[in-house]
Coordinates of C-alpha atoms in Angstrom, one line a residue:
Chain A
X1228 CA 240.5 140.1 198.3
X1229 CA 238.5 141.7 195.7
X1230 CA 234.7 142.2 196.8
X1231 CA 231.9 142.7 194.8
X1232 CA 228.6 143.3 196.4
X1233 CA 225.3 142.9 194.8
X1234 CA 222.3 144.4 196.8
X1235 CA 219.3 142.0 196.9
X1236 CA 220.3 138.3 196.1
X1237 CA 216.3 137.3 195.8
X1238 CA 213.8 139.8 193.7
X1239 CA 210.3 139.6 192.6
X1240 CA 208.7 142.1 190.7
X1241 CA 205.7 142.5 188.2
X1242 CA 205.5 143.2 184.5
X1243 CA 206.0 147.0 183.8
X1244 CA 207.7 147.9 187.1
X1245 CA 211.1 150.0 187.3
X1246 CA 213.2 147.1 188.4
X1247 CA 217.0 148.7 189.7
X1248 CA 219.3 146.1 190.7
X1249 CA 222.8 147.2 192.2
X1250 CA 226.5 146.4 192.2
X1251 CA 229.2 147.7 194.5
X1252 CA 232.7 147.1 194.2
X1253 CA 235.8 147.6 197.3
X1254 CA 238.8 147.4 195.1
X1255 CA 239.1 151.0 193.3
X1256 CA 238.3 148.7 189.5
X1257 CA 238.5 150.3 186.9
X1258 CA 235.9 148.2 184.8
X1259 CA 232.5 146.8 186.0
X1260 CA 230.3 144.0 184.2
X1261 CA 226.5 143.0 184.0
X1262 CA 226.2 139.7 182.7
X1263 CA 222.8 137.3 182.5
X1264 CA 222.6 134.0 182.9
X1265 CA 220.5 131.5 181.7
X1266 CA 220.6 127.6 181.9
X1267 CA 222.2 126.4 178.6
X1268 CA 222.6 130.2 177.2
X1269 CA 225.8 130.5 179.7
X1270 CA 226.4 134.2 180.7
X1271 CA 225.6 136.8 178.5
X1272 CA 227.1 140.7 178.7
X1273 CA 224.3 143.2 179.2
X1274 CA 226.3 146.2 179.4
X1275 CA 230.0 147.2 180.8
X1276 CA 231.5 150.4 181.9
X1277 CA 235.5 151.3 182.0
X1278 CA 234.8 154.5 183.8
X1279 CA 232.5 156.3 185.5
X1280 CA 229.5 158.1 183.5
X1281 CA 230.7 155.4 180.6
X1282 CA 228.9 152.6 179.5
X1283 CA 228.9 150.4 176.3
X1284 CA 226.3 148.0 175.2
X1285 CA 227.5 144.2 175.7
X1286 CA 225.6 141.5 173.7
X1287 CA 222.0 142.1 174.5
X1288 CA 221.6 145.4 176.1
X1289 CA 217.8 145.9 174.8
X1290 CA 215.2 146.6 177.2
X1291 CA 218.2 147.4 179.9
X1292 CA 219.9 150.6 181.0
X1293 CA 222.8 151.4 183.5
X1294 CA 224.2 154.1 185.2
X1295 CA 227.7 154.4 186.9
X1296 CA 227.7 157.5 188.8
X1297 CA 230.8 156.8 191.0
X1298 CA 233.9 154.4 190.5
X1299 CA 232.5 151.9 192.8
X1300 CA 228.8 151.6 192.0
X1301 CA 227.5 150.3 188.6
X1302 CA 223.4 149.6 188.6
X1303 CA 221.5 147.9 186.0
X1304 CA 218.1 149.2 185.3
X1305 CA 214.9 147.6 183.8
X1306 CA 213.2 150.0 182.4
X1307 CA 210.0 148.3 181.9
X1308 CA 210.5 144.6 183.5
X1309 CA 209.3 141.8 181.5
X1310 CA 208.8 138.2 181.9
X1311 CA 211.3 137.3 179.6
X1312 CA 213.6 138.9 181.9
X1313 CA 213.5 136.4 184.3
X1314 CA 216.8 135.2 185.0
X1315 CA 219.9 134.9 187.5
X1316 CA 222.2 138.6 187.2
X1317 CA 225.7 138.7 187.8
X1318 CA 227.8 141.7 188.7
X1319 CA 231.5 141.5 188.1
X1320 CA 234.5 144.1 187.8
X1321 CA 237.8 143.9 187.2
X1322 CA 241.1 145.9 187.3
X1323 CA 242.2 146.1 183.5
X1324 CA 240.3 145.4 181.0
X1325 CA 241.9 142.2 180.0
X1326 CA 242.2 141.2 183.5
X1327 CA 239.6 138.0 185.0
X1328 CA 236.9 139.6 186.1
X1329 CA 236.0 138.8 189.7
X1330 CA 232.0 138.3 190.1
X1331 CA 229.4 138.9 192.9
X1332 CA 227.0 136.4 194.3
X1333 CA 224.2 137.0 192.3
X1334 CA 220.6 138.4 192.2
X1335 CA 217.8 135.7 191.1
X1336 CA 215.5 138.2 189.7
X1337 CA 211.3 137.0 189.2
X1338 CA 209.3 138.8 186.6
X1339 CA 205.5 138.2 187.6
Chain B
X1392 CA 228.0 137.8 170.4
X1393 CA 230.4 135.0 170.2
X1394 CA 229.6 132.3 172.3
X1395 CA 232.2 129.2 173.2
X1396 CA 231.5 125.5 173.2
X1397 CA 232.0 124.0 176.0
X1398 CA 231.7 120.5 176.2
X1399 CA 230.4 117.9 178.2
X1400 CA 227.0 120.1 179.0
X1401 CA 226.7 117.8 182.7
X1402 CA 228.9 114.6 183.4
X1403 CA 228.4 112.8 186.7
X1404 CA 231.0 110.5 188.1
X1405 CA 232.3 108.7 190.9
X1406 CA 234.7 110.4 193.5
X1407 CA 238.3 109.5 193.2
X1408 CA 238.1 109.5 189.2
X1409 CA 239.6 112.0 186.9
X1410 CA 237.9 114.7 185.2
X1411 CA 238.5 116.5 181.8
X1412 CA 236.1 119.2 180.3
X1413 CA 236.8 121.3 176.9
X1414 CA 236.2 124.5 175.0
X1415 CA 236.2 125.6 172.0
X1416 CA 235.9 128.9 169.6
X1417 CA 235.7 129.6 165.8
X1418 CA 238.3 133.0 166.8
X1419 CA 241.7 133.2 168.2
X1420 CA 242.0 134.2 172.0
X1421 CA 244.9 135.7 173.6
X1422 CA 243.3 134.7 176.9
X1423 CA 242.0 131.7 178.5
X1424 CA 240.2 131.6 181.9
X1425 CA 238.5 129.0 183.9
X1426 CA 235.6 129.8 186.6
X1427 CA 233.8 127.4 189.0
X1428 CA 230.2 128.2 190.2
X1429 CA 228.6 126.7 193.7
X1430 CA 225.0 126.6 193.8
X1431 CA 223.9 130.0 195.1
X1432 CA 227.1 131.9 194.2
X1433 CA 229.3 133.4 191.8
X1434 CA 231.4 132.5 189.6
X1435 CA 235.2 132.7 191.2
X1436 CA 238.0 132.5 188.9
X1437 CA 240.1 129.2 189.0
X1438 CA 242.9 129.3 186.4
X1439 CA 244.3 132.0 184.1
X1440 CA 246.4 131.4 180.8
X1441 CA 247.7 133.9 178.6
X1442 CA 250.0 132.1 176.2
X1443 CA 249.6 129.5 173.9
X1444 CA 250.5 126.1 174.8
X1445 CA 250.4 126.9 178.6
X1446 CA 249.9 124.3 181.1
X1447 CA 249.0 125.8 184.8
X1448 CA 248.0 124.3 188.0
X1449 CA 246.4 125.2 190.7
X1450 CA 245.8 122.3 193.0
X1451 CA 244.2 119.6 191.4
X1452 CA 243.1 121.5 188.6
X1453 CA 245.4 121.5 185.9
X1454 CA 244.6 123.4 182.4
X1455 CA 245.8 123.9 179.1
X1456 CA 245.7 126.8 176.9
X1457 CA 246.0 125.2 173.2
X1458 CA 248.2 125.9 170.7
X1459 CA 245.7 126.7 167.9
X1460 CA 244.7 129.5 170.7
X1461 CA 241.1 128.0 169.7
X1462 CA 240.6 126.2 172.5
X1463 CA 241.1 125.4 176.2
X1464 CA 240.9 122.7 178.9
X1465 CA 240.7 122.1 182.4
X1466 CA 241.3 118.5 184.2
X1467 CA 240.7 117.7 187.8
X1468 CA 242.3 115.0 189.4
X1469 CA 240.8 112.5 192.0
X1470 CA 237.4 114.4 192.1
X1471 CA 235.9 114.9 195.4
X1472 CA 232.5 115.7 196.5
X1473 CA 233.0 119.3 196.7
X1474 CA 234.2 120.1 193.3
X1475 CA 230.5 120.2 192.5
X1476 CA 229.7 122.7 190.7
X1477 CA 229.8 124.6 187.1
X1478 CA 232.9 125.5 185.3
X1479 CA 232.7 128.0 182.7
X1480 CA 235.5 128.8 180.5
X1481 CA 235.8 132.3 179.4
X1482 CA 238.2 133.5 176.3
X1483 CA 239.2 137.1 175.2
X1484 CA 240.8 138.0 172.0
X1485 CA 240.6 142.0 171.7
X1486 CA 240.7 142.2 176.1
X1487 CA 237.4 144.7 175.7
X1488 CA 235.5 141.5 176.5
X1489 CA 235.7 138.3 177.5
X1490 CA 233.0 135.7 176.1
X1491 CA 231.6 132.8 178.3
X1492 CA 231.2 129.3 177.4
X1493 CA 227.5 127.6 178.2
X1494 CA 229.1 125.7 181.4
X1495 CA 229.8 122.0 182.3
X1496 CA 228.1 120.7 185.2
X1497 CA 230.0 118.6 187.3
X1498 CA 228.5 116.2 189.8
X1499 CA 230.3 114.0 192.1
X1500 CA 228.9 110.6 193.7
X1501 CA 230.6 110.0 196.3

């Protein structure tokens, strides 16, 4: 079974803070996934990555950066955290890239 | 970004009954996929469908990829309690990305 690992699943953090929230996968994946999600909004894609040291923008990548520095790790960085990014983040890889996605547990990030 | 509609937003109803939930898109997919949430978790992937007109089961769960290719839906049979939860559909039509609907939540009394 396909596991995907996110580091912290409860965060709290103030305004203007580094935030880095993490994602490891066991699976060798090719492709890994941030999404967001909000209640009503469904889940949004932050950024994606089919390789490592690649990364595209998803659907609303401002105010966010990754990095994928091996195959298994992909982190999600705010660079200066806001309120407005309050919100439930969800890891998720998969093998191919029109392949289900399999998803991680979770971090409820807080933006004080 | 394209977002799905995915209707009904909640629907509570007793245990034993039938279930059907829907989505729809203004673009063609060449994939359909189902996901359920439990509270505090992930989403895990219930039901695939990569053809047109496809009809798959897993379970209880049956769902239905339409033939427009526009839309998609998922049925569960004699609900119980633990099919609470969130289902999400999720459609792809280029395979670069798939695009999430805004959820149905389910709850089930028993």
């Amino acid at each position: 079974d396909v596991k995907v690992t996110q580091s912290s699943r409860y965060l709290v953090k103030r305004t203007g803070e580094k935030v880095f929230l993490e994602c490891v996968q066991d699976m060798d994946h090719e492709n890994m996934f941030w999404y967001r999600q909000d209640p009503g909004l469904g889940l949004r894609l932050i950024y994606f990555s089919y390789d490592v040291k690649m990364k595209e923008k998803g659907d609303i990548p401002e105010g966010y950066s990754v990095s994928r520095e091996k195959k298994e790790r992909f982190s999600l960085i705010l660079e200066s955290a806001s309120t407005n990014q309050t919100s439930m983040y969800l890891c998720a890889s998969s093998l191919y890239r029109n392949q289900p996605q399999h998803f991680g547990d979770g971090t409820r990030l807080s933006i004080l | 970004g394209q977002q799905l509609n995915q209707s009904p937003q909640s629907m509570f109803i007793q245990e034993g009954e039938d279930v059907s939930m829907n989505c729809t898109s203004s673009s063609i997919f060449n994939t359909w996929l189902w996901y359920k949430q439990d509270p505090g978790e992930g989403p895990v992937l219930l039901i695939a469908l990569y053809k047109a007109g496809e009809l798959t089961s897993n379970g209880r769960l049956t769902a239905q990829f339409g033939i427009t290719r526009k839309d998609s839906f998922l049925n569960i049979s004699a609900s119980i309690p633990s099919d609470v939860g969130i289902y999400f559909c999720a459609g792809s039509n280029t395979g670069n990305q798939f695009y999430f609907g805004t959820g149905t939540s389910l709850t089930v009394i028993p």
